[in-house]
PDB file of C-alpha atoms and ligand atoms in Angstrom:
ATOM      1  CA  MET S   1     -11.957   7.319  -7.191  1.00 97.00           C
ATOM      2  CA  ARG S   2     -12.485   9.112  -4.399  1.00 97.00           C
ATOM      3  CA  VAL S   3      -9.765  11.479  -3.365  1.00 98.00           C
ATOM      4  CA  ARG S   4      -9.517  12.506   0.267  1.00 98.00           C
ATOM      5  CA  ILE S   5      -7.182  15.175   1.782  1.00 98.00           C
ATOM      6  CA  GLU S   6      -6.152  15.546   4.896  1.00 97.00           C
ATOM      7  CA  PRO S   7      -4.357  18.488   6.009  1.00 97.00           C
ATOM      8  CA  SER S   8      -1.758  16.904   7.684  1.00 98.00           C
ATOM      9  CA  TYR S   9      -0.550  13.144   7.286  1.00 98.00           C
ATOM     10  CA  PHE S  10      -0.564  12.724  11.133  1.00 98.00           C
ATOM     11  CA  GLU S  11      -4.656  13.254  10.106  1.00 97.00           C
ATOM     12  CA  MET S  12      -4.313  11.039   6.751  1.00 98.00           C
ATOM     13  CA  SER S  13      -2.643   8.389   8.656  1.00 98.00           C
ATOM     14  CA  ASN S  14      -5.502   8.233  11.092  1.00 97.00           C
ATOM     15  CA  VAL S  15      -9.292   8.389   8.737  1.00 97.00           C
ATOM     16  CA  ALA S  16      -7.036   5.470   7.330  1.00 97.00           C
ATOM     17  CA  ALA S  17      -5.965   3.196  10.107  1.00 98.00           C
ATOM     18  CA  LYS S  18     -10.133   3.623  11.226  1.00 97.00           C
ATOM     19  CA  LEU S  19     -11.413   2.857   8.204  1.00 97.00           C
ATOM     20  CA  ILE S  20      -9.325  -0.581   7.860  1.00 98.00           C
ATOM     21  CA  ALA S  21     -10.488  -1.196  11.636  1.00 98.00           C
ATOM     22  CA  ALA S  22     -14.505  -0.695  10.671  1.00 97.00           C
ATOM     23  CA  GLN S  23     -13.757  -3.353   8.006  1.00 98.00           C
ATOM     24  CA  LEU S  24     -11.815  -5.392  10.249  1.00 98.00           C
ATOM     25  CA  ARG S  25     -15.376  -5.134  12.779  1.00 97.00           C
ATOM     26  CA  ARG S  26     -17.409  -5.366  10.190  1.00 97.00           C
ATOM     27  CA  LYS S  27     -15.685  -8.460   9.063  1.00 98.00           C
ATOM     28  CA  PRO S  28     -13.092  -9.730  11.567  1.00 98.00           C
ATOM     29  CA  ASP S  29     -11.425 -12.703   9.260  1.00 98.00           C
ATOM     30  CA  SER S  30     -10.792  -9.891   6.453  1.00 98.00           C
ATOM     31  CA  VAL S  31      -7.776  -9.948   4.396  1.00 98.00           C
ATOM     32  CA  LEU S  32      -5.780  -7.223   3.770  1.00 98.00           C
ATOM     33  CA  GLY S  33      -2.942  -5.930   1.483  1.00 98.00           C
ATOM     34  CA  LEU S  34      -0.449  -4.636   3.347  1.00 98.00           C
ATOM     35  CA  ALA S  35       2.439  -1.962   2.050  1.00 98.00           C
ATOM     36  CA  THR S  36       5.979  -1.565   3.035  1.00 97.00           C
ATOM     37  CA  GLY S  37       7.561   2.317   3.256  1.00 95.00           C
ATOM     38  CA  SER S  38       7.526   5.050   4.876  1.00 96.00           C
ATOM     39  CA  THR S  39       3.906   6.677   3.792  1.00 98.00           C
ATOM     40  CA  PRO S  40       2.107   4.121   5.690  1.00 98.00           C
ATOM     41  CA  LEU S  41       3.917   3.436   8.897  1.00 98.00           C
ATOM     42  CA  GLY S  42       1.640   6.113  11.239  1.00 98.00           C
ATOM     43  CA  ILE S  43      -1.249   3.845  10.109  1.00 98.00           C
ATOM     44  CA  TYR S  44       0.448   0.506  11.893  1.00 98.00           C
ATOM     45  CA  ARG S  45       0.943   2.664  14.633  1.00 98.00           C
ATOM     46  CA  GLU S  46      -2.547   3.629  14.862  1.00 98.00           C
ATOM     47  CA  LEU S  47      -3.285   0.424  14.129  1.00 98.00           C
ATOM     48  CA  ALA S  48      -1.091  -0.976  17.099  1.00 98.00           C
ATOM     49  CA  ARG S  49      -2.748   1.832  18.605  1.00 98.00           C
ATOM     50  CA  MET S  50      -6.084   0.898  19.029  1.00 98.00           C
ATOM     51  CA  HIS S  51      -5.009  -3.099  19.544  1.00 98.00           C
ATOM     52  CA  LYS S  52      -3.774  -2.288  22.564  1.00 98.00           C
ATOM     53  CA  ASP S  53      -6.165   0.679  23.998  1.00 98.00           C
ATOM     54  CA  GLU S  54      -9.395  -0.336  22.059  1.00 98.00           C
ATOM     55  CA  GLY S  55      -8.936  -3.987  21.685  1.00 98.00           C
ATOM     56  CA  LEU S  56      -8.426  -4.042  17.907  1.00 98.00           C
ATOM     57  CA  ASP S  57      -9.014  -7.737  17.135  1.00 98.00           C
ATOM     58  CA  PHE S  58      -6.264  -9.392  14.548  1.00 98.00           C
ATOM     59  CA  ALA S  59      -7.207 -12.965  15.631  1.00 98.00           C
ATOM     60  CA  GLY S  60      -8.185 -13.692  12.423  1.00 98.00           C
ATOM     61  CA  VAL S  61      -7.384 -11.239  10.114  1.00 98.00           C
ATOM     62  CA  ARG S  62      -5.541 -12.800   6.533  1.00 98.00           C
ATOM     63  CA  THR S  63      -2.053 -10.477   5.419  1.00 98.00           C
ATOM     64  CA  PHE S  64      -0.453 -10.682   2.160  1.00 98.00           C
ATOM     65  CA  ASN S  65       2.320  -7.996   1.161  1.00 98.00           C
ATOM     66  CA  LEU S  66       2.518  -6.289  -2.122  1.00 98.00           C
ATOM     67  CA  ASP S  67       5.970  -7.361  -2.416  1.00 98.00           C
ATOM     68  CA  GLU S  68       9.808  -8.673  -0.687  1.00 98.00           C
ATOM     69  CA  TYR S  69      13.547  -7.391  -2.274  1.00 97.00           C
ATOM     70  CA  TYR S  70      15.041 -10.564  -3.980  1.00 97.00           C
ATOM     71  CA  GLY S  71      17.671 -11.460  -2.317  1.00 96.00           C
ATOM     72  CA  LEU S  72      16.930 -11.277   1.127  1.00 96.00           C
ATOM     73  CA  ALA S  73      16.940 -13.393   3.463  1.00 96.00           C
ATOM     74  CA  PRO S  74      13.304 -12.293   6.369  1.00 95.00           C
ATOM     75  CA  ASP S  75      15.393 -11.752   9.093  1.00 95.00           C
ATOM     76  CA  HIS S  76      17.614  -8.777   6.685  1.00 95.00           C
ATOM     77  CA  PRO S  77      16.875  -5.750   8.824  1.00 95.00           C
ATOM     78  CA  GLN S  78      15.753  -3.939   5.172  1.00 96.00           C
ATOM     79  CA  SER S  79      13.341  -7.243   4.234  1.00 97.00           C
ATOM     80  CA  TYR S  80       9.835  -6.404   4.302  1.00 97.00           C
ATOM     81  CA  ARG S  81       9.427  -9.499   6.237  1.00 98.00           C
ATOM     82  CA  TYR S  82      11.630  -7.288   8.562  1.00 98.00           C
ATOM     83  CA  PHE S  83      10.073  -4.442   8.501  1.00 97.00           C
ATOM     84  CA  MET S  84       6.351  -5.777   8.501  1.00 98.00           C
ATOM     85  CA  ASP S  85       7.193  -6.971  11.690  1.00 98.00           C
ATOM     86  CA  GLU S  86       8.607  -4.173  13.678  1.00 98.00           C
ATOM     87  CA  ASN S  87       5.867  -2.279  12.439  1.00 98.00           C
ATOM     88  CA  LEU S  88       3.299  -4.060  12.649  1.00 98.00           C
ATOM     89  CA  LEU S  89       2.761  -7.327  13.200  1.00 98.00           C
ATOM     90  CA  ARG S  90       4.505  -7.719  16.968  1.00 98.00           C
ATOM     91  CA  HIS S  91       2.641  -5.280  18.094  1.00 98.00           C
ATOM     92  CA  VAL S  92      -0.755  -6.899  17.126  1.00 98.00           C
ATOM     93  CA  ASN S  93      -2.618 -11.033  18.099  1.00 98.00           C
ATOM     94  CA  ILE S  94      -1.964 -11.391  14.023  1.00 98.00           C
ATOM     95  CA  ASP S  95      -1.891 -15.841  13.771  1.00 98.00           C
ATOM     96  CA  PRO S  96       1.676 -16.024  11.898  1.00 97.00           C
ATOM     97  CA  LYS S  97       0.018 -18.410   9.756  1.00 97.00           C
ATOM     98  CA  ASN S  98      -2.017 -15.777   7.964  1.00 98.00           C
ATOM     99  CA  VAL S  99       0.502 -13.340   6.965  1.00 98.00           C
ATOM    100  CA  HIS S 100       1.962 -13.768   3.611  1.00 98.00           C
ATOM    101  CA  ILE S 101       4.564 -12.197   2.342  1.00 98.00           C
ATOM    102  CA  PRO S 102       6.546 -12.718  -0.475  1.00 97.00           C
ATOM    103  CA  GLY S 103       9.475 -15.260   0.216  1.00 95.00           C
ATOM    104  CA  GLY S 104      12.492 -13.385  -0.935  1.00 96.00           C
ATOM    105  CA  ILE S 105      14.602 -16.118  -1.423  1.00 97.00           C
ATOM    106  CA  VAL S 106      13.046 -18.831  -2.912  1.00 95.00           C
ATOM    107  CA  LYS S 107      14.749 -22.091  -5.723  1.00 94.00           C
ATOM    108  CA  ASP S 108      12.099 -21.738  -8.470  1.00 97.00           C
ATOM    109  CA  ILE S 109      10.991 -17.815  -8.886  1.00 97.00           C
ATOM    110  CA  GLU S 110       8.125 -18.492 -11.253  1.00 97.00           C
ATOM    111  CA  ALA S 111       6.460 -21.573  -9.067  1.00 97.00           C
ATOM    112  CA  SER S 112       6.503 -19.660  -6.056  1.00 97.00           C
ATOM    113  CA  CYS S 113       4.747 -16.567  -7.605  1.00 98.00           C
ATOM    114  CA  SER S 114       2.332 -18.450  -8.914  1.00 98.00           C
ATOM    115  CA  GLU S 115       1.715 -19.804  -5.172  1.00 98.00           C
ATOM    116  CA  TYR S 116       1.523 -16.760  -3.307  1.00 98.00           C
ATOM    117  CA  GLU S 117      -1.354 -16.037  -6.444  1.00 98.00           C
ATOM    118  CA  ALA S 118      -3.068 -18.806  -5.635  1.00 98.00           C
ATOM    119  CA  SER S 119      -2.645 -18.177  -1.764  1.00 98.00           C
ATOM    120  CA  ILE S 120      -4.348 -14.579  -1.875  1.00 98.00           C
ATOM    121  CA  ARG S 121      -7.143 -16.901  -4.290  1.00 98.00           C
ATOM    122  CA  GLU S 122      -7.946 -19.193  -1.857  1.00 98.00           C
ATOM    123  CA  ALA S 123      -7.921 -16.380   0.895  1.00 98.00           C
ATOM    124  CA  GLY S 124     -11.477 -15.339  -1.077  1.00 98.00           C
ATOM    125  CA  GLY S 125      -9.112 -12.227  -2.838  1.00 98.00           C
ATOM    126  CA  ILE S 126      -8.137  -9.255  -0.753  1.00 98.00           C
ATOM    127  CA  ASP S 127     -10.653  -7.472   0.996  1.00 98.00           C
ATOM    128  CA  ILE S 128      -8.713  -3.839   1.740  1.00 98.00           C
ATOM    129  CA  GLN S 129      -5.272  -3.464  -0.661  1.00 98.00           C
ATOM    130  CA  LEU S 130      -3.313  -0.762   0.518  1.00 98.00           C
ATOM    131  CA  LEU S 131      -0.485   1.430  -1.435  1.00 98.00           C
ATOM    132  CA  GLY S 132       1.895   3.805  -1.966  1.00 98.00           C
ATOM    133  CA  ILE S 133       2.758   5.808  -4.733  1.00 98.00           C
ATOM    134  CA  GLY S 134       6.316   5.943  -5.803  1.00 96.00           C
ATOM    135  CA  ARG S 135       7.961   9.359  -7.697  1.00 95.00           C
ATOM    136  CA  ASP S 136       7.643   7.335 -10.734  1.00 95.00           C
ATOM    137  CA  GLY S 137       4.094   6.348 -10.547  1.00 97.00           C
ATOM    138  CA  HIS S 138       4.993   3.029  -9.416  1.00 97.00           C
ATOM    139  CA  ILE S 139       2.132   1.146  -6.834  1.00 98.00           C
ATOM    140  CA  ALA S 140       4.372  -1.396  -5.755  1.00 98.00           C
ATOM    141  CA  PHE S 141       7.684  -2.605  -7.282  1.00 97.00           C
ATOM    142  CA  ASN S 142       5.609  -2.213 -10.943  1.00 98.00           C
ATOM    143  CA  GLU S 143       7.609   0.083 -12.631  1.00 96.00           C
ATOM    144  CA  PRO S 144       6.882   2.293 -14.916  1.00 97.00           C
ATOM    145  CA  GLY S 145       6.398   0.240 -18.305  1.00 97.00           C
ATOM    146  CA  SER S 146       4.856  -2.625 -16.216  1.00 98.00           C
ATOM    147  CA  SER S 147       2.074  -4.024 -18.132  1.00 98.00           C
ATOM    148  CA  LEU S 148      -1.442  -3.003 -16.172  1.00 98.00           C
ATOM    149  CA  GLY S 149      -2.110  -6.960 -16.420  1.00 98.00           C
ATOM    150  CA  SER S 150       0.781  -7.870 -14.783  1.00 98.00           C
ATOM    151  CA  ARG S 151       0.350 -10.999 -11.901  1.00 98.00           C
ATOM    152  CA  THR S 152       3.232 -11.817  -9.199  1.00 98.00           C
ATOM    153  CA  ARG S 153       6.772 -11.718 -10.606  1.00 98.00           C
ATOM    154  CA  LEU S 154       9.652 -10.555 -10.708  1.00 98.00           C
ATOM    155  CA  LYS S 155      10.698  -7.492 -11.478  1.00 97.00           C
ATOM    156  CA  THR S 156      13.977  -5.357 -12.474  1.00 97.00           C
ATOM    157  CA  LEU S 157      13.458  -2.261 -10.430  1.00 96.00           C
ATOM    158  CA  ALA S 158      14.184   0.853 -11.393  1.00 94.00           C
ATOM    159  CA  GLN S 159      16.882   3.689 -10.913  1.00 94.00           C
ATOM    160  CA  GLU S 160      14.919   6.043  -9.412  1.00 91.00           C
ATOM    161  CA  THR S 161      14.029   3.704  -6.961  1.00 92.00           C
ATOM    162  CA  ILE S 162      16.506   2.319  -6.070  1.00 96.00           C
ATOM    163  CA  SER S 163      18.097   5.449  -5.398  1.00 94.00           C
ATOM    164  CA  ASP S 164      14.924   6.802  -3.387  1.00 91.00           C
ATOM    165  CA  ASN S 165      14.999   3.124  -1.771  1.00 92.00           C
ATOM    166  CA  ALA S 166      19.158   3.511  -1.167  1.00 94.00           C
ATOM    167  CA  ARG S 167      18.650   5.556   2.381  1.00 92.00           C
ATOM    168  CA  PHE S 168      17.920   2.595   4.020  1.00 91.00           C
ATOM    169  CA  PHE S 169      21.030   0.977   2.914  1.00 94.00           C
ATOM    170  CA  LYS S 170      24.191   1.727   4.065  1.00 94.00           C
ATOM    171  CA  SER S 171      25.187   2.500   0.551  1.00 94.00           C
ATOM    172  CA  LEU S 172      23.820   2.559  -3.110  1.00 95.00           C
ATOM    173  CA  ASP S 173      25.327  -0.571  -3.734  1.00 95.00           C
ATOM    174  CA  GLU S 174      23.118  -2.361  -0.348  1.00 95.00           C
ATOM    175  CA  VAL S 175      20.032  -1.456  -2.299  1.00 96.00           C
ATOM    176  CA  PRO S 176      18.922  -4.875  -4.783  1.00 97.00           C
ATOM    177  CA  ARG S 177      17.809  -4.698  -7.630  1.00 97.00           C
ATOM    178  CA  PHE S 178      15.591  -6.868  -8.313  1.00 97.00           C
ATOM    179  CA  ALA S 179      12.043  -7.819  -6.205  1.00 98.00           C
ATOM    180  CA  ILE S 180       8.965 -10.052  -6.338  1.00 98.00           C
ATOM    181  CA  THR S 181       6.136  -8.475  -6.537  1.00 98.00           C
ATOM    182  CA  MET S 182       1.928  -8.837  -7.071  1.00 98.00           C
ATOM    183  CA  GLY S 183       1.278  -7.038 -10.947  1.00 98.00           C
ATOM    184  CA  VAL S 184      -1.125  -4.446 -11.867  1.00 98.00           C
ATOM    185  CA  GLY S 185      -3.388  -6.973 -12.118  1.00 98.00           C
ATOM    186  CA  THR S 186      -3.781  -8.625  -8.692  1.00 98.00           C
ATOM    187  CA  ILE S 187      -3.925  -5.149  -7.335  1.00 98.00           C
ATOM    188  CA  LEU S 188      -6.873  -4.110  -9.176  1.00 98.00           C
ATOM    189  CA  GLU S 189      -8.307  -7.636  -8.077  1.00 98.00           C
ATOM    190  CA  SER S 190      -8.445  -6.388  -4.895  1.00 98.00           C
ATOM    191  CA  ARG S 191     -12.116  -5.290  -3.820  1.00 98.00           C
ATOM    192  CA  HIS S 192     -11.148  -2.031  -2.145  1.00 98.00           C
ATOM    193  CA  ILE S 193      -7.736  -0.596  -2.911  1.00 98.00           C
ATOM    194  CA  VAL S 194      -6.573   2.616  -0.630  1.00 98.00           C
ATOM    195  CA  LEU S 195      -3.835   4.741  -2.401  1.00 98.00           C
ATOM    196  CA  LEU S 196      -2.170   7.051   0.412  1.00 98.00           C
ATOM    197  CA  ALA S 197       1.387   9.534  -0.721  1.00 98.00           C
ATOM    198  CA  SER S 198       2.444  12.322   1.653  1.00 98.00           C
ATOM    199  CA  GLY S 199       5.149  14.667   0.578  1.00 98.00           C
ATOM    200  CA  VAL S 200       5.341  17.418  -2.201  1.00 98.00           C
ATOM    201  CA  GLU S 201       7.627  14.927  -3.440  1.00 97.00           C
ATOM    202  CA  LYS S 202       5.005  12.985  -4.409  1.00 98.00           C
ATOM    203  CA  SER S 203       2.396  15.520  -6.278  1.00 98.00           C
ATOM    204  CA  ASP S 204       3.209  15.119  -9.463  1.00 98.00           C
ATOM    205  CA  ALA S 205       2.810  10.889  -9.289  1.00 98.00           C
ATOM    206  CA  VAL S 206      -0.187  11.769  -7.880  1.00 98.00           C
ATOM    207  CA  ARG S 207      -1.859  14.001 -10.491  1.00 98.00           C
ATOM    208  CA  LEU S 208      -0.836  11.919 -12.700  1.00 98.00           C
ATOM    209  CA  ALA S 209      -2.494   8.811 -11.105  1.00 98.00           C
ATOM    210  CA  VAL S 210      -4.879  11.009 -10.174  1.00 98.00           C
ATOM    211  CA  GLU S 211      -5.980  13.095 -13.474  1.00 98.00           C
ATOM    212  CA  GLY S 212      -3.883  11.931 -16.229  1.00 98.00           C
ATOM    213  CA  PRO S 213      -4.434   9.416 -19.024  1.00 98.00           C
ATOM    214  CA  VAL S 214      -4.041   5.738 -18.087  1.00 98.00           C
ATOM    215  CA  THR S 215      -0.739   4.174 -18.285  1.00 98.00           C
ATOM    216  CA  SER S 216       1.884   2.324 -18.335  1.00 98.00           C
ATOM    217  CA  GLU S 217       3.831   5.142 -18.112  1.00 98.00           C
ATOM    218  CA  ILE S 218       2.627   5.510 -14.661  1.00 98.00           C
ATOM    219  CA  THR S 219       1.108   2.316 -13.661  1.00 98.00           C
ATOM    220  CA  ALA S 220      -0.744   3.772 -10.350  1.00 98.00           C
ATOM    221  CA  SER S 221      -3.012   5.625 -13.130  1.00 98.00           C
ATOM    222  CA  VAL S 222      -4.560   2.202 -13.637  1.00 98.00           C
ATOM    223  CA  LEU S 223      -6.103   2.468 -10.245  1.00 98.00           C
ATOM    224  CA  GLN S 224      -9.095   5.223 -12.117  1.00 98.00           C
ATOM    225  CA  LEU S 225     -10.281   1.456 -14.047  1.00 98.00           C
ATOM    226  CA  HIS S 226     -10.859  -0.106 -10.473  1.00 98.00           C
ATOM    227  CA  PRO S 227     -14.869  -0.047  -9.624  1.00 98.00           C
ATOM    228  CA  LYS S 228     -13.704   1.258  -5.389  1.00 98.00           C
ATOM    229  CA  VAL S 229     -10.532   3.393  -4.779  1.00 98.00           C
ATOM    230  CA  THR S 230      -9.585   5.674  -1.773  1.00 98.00           C
ATOM    231  CA  VAL S 231      -6.832   7.778  -2.371  1.00 98.00           C
ATOM    232  CA  PHE S 232      -5.502   9.689   0.536  1.00 98.00           C
ATOM    233  CA  LEU S 233      -3.092  12.671   0.543  1.00 98.00           C
ATOM    234  CA  ASP S 234      -1.740  15.566   2.627  1.00 98.00           C
ATOM    235  CA  GLU S 235      -1.998  18.766   1.490  1.00 98.00           C
ATOM    236  CA  ALA S 236       1.511  19.048   0.388  1.00 98.00           C
ATOM    237  CA  ALA S 237       1.254  15.475  -2.155  1.00 98.00           C
ATOM    238  CA  ALA S 238      -2.027  16.984  -3.724  1.00 98.00           C
ATOM    239  CA  GLU S 239      -0.961  20.385  -4.322  1.00 98.00           C
ATOM    240  CA  LYS S 240      -0.543  19.823  -8.535  1.00 98.00           C
ATOM    241  CA  LEU S 241      -4.557  18.301  -8.573  1.00 98.00           C
ATOM    242  CA  LYS S 242      -6.471  20.634 -10.512  1.00 98.00           C
ATOM    243  CA  ARG S 243      -9.609  19.739  -9.267  1.00 98.00           C
ATOM    244  CA  ARG S 244      -7.798  20.222  -5.280  1.00 98.00           C
ATOM    245  CA  ASP S 245     -10.967  21.528  -4.417  1.00 98.00           C
ATOM    246  CA  TYR S 246     -14.135  19.923  -6.558  1.00 98.00           C
ATOM    247  CA  TYR S 247     -12.545  16.896  -3.773  1.00 98.00           C
ATOM    248  CA  LYS S 248     -13.152  18.487  -0.719  1.00 97.00           C
ATOM    249  CA  TYR S 249     -16.645  20.034  -2.002  1.00 97.00           C
ATOM    250  CA  VAL S 250     -17.507  16.371  -2.439  1.00 97.00           C
ATOM    251  CA  GLU S 251     -16.084  15.374   0.575  1.00 95.00           C
ATOM    252  CA  ALA S 252     -17.852  18.326   2.581  1.00 95.00           C
ATOM    253  CA  MET S 253     -21.018  17.040   0.296  1.00 96.00           C
ATOM    254  CA  ARG S 254     -21.266  14.135   1.532  1.00 95.00           C
ATOM    255  CA  GLN S 255     -20.544  14.844   5.190  1.00 92.00           C
ATOM    256  CA  LYS S 256     -23.953  16.418   4.932  1.00 94.00           C
ATOM    257  CA  VAL S 257     -25.909  13.652   3.190  1.00 93.00           C
ATOM    258  CA  GLY S 258     -24.371  10.937   5.764  1.00 88.00           C
ATOM    259  CA  GLN S 259     -21.939   9.020   3.315  1.00 86.00           C
ATOM    260  CA  ALA S 260     -18.400  11.042   5.488  1.00 82.00           C
ATOM    261  CA  GLU S 261     -17.618   7.511   6.117  1.00 77.00           C
ATOM    262  CA  VAL S 262     -18.687   5.066   3.382  1.00 64.00           C
TER     263      VAL S 262
HETATM  264  P1  PGA H 301       7.172   5.750   0.867  1.00 57.10           P
HETATM  265  O1  PGA H 301       7.335   4.694  -1.049  1.00 57.10           O
HETATM  266  O2  PGA H 301       5.978   5.220   1.254  1.00 57.10           O
HETATM  267  O3  PGA H 301       8.780   5.042   1.374  1.00 57.10           O
HETATM  268  O4  PGA H 301       7.187   6.739   0.087  1.00 57.10           O
HETATM  269  C1  PGA H 301       6.606   4.311  -1.923  1.00 57.10           C
HETATM  270  C2  PGA H 301       6.900   4.048  -3.042  1.00 57.10           C
HETATM  271  O5  PGA H 301       8.130   3.812  -3.268  1.00 57.10           O
HETATM  272  O6  PGA H 301       6.065   2.785  -3.767  1.00 57.10           O
END
């Protein structure tokens, strides 16, 4: 696990966007796993800018989103489909047929979850998966206690997540109680996982995920078992890490041997 501590949210977002841009230049038909929430907004803004100013090409890119609120239609302003359109997809030249987001309104939940898994496999798997982290240590909507081998499925949201996400809705009652989410097992199959966290309110979850034991109580902690994870943090999110100075030293040493970008 590589931990990169950047001075601010702005810098963290730009460095992570550069990493994605390098992936797209290396492999123009890359499969990106995308996340919603406040944290990836800076990356999406920078990717849209790179498309506009530098011609970063999304024509061959395929995307899979982590999750969607169960019960919300694609045109609902709080649906993750709507979020993705507004914040990234309509600003770049992606082919709409290459965009995959779990359906929020489906007749057969299990069938649609298996189809989602099958379409990830058919695309050849995910090259880079972006993740945020919840204050309860969740990745996607894999709340504490989720099986570490779980696949895409319907998940009941934890109270803490419902109240954290209420800021986007008119009232707490309007926040959906369920989501369709990739499982922990689905996420772990991605070739490279990029987890981002910003702000002091994430610092406990970050400490437990990066330096705590691997446990389904903090589903992000399972990333310790993955061979290629990059954790991008701003100073505030990194503030409770025991080995914070060591992670910074590692990055300084990587610079010296020309390994900073890898
Ligand atoms: P946030 O959400 O980026 O809005 O903080 C992260 C998450 O809950 O996974």
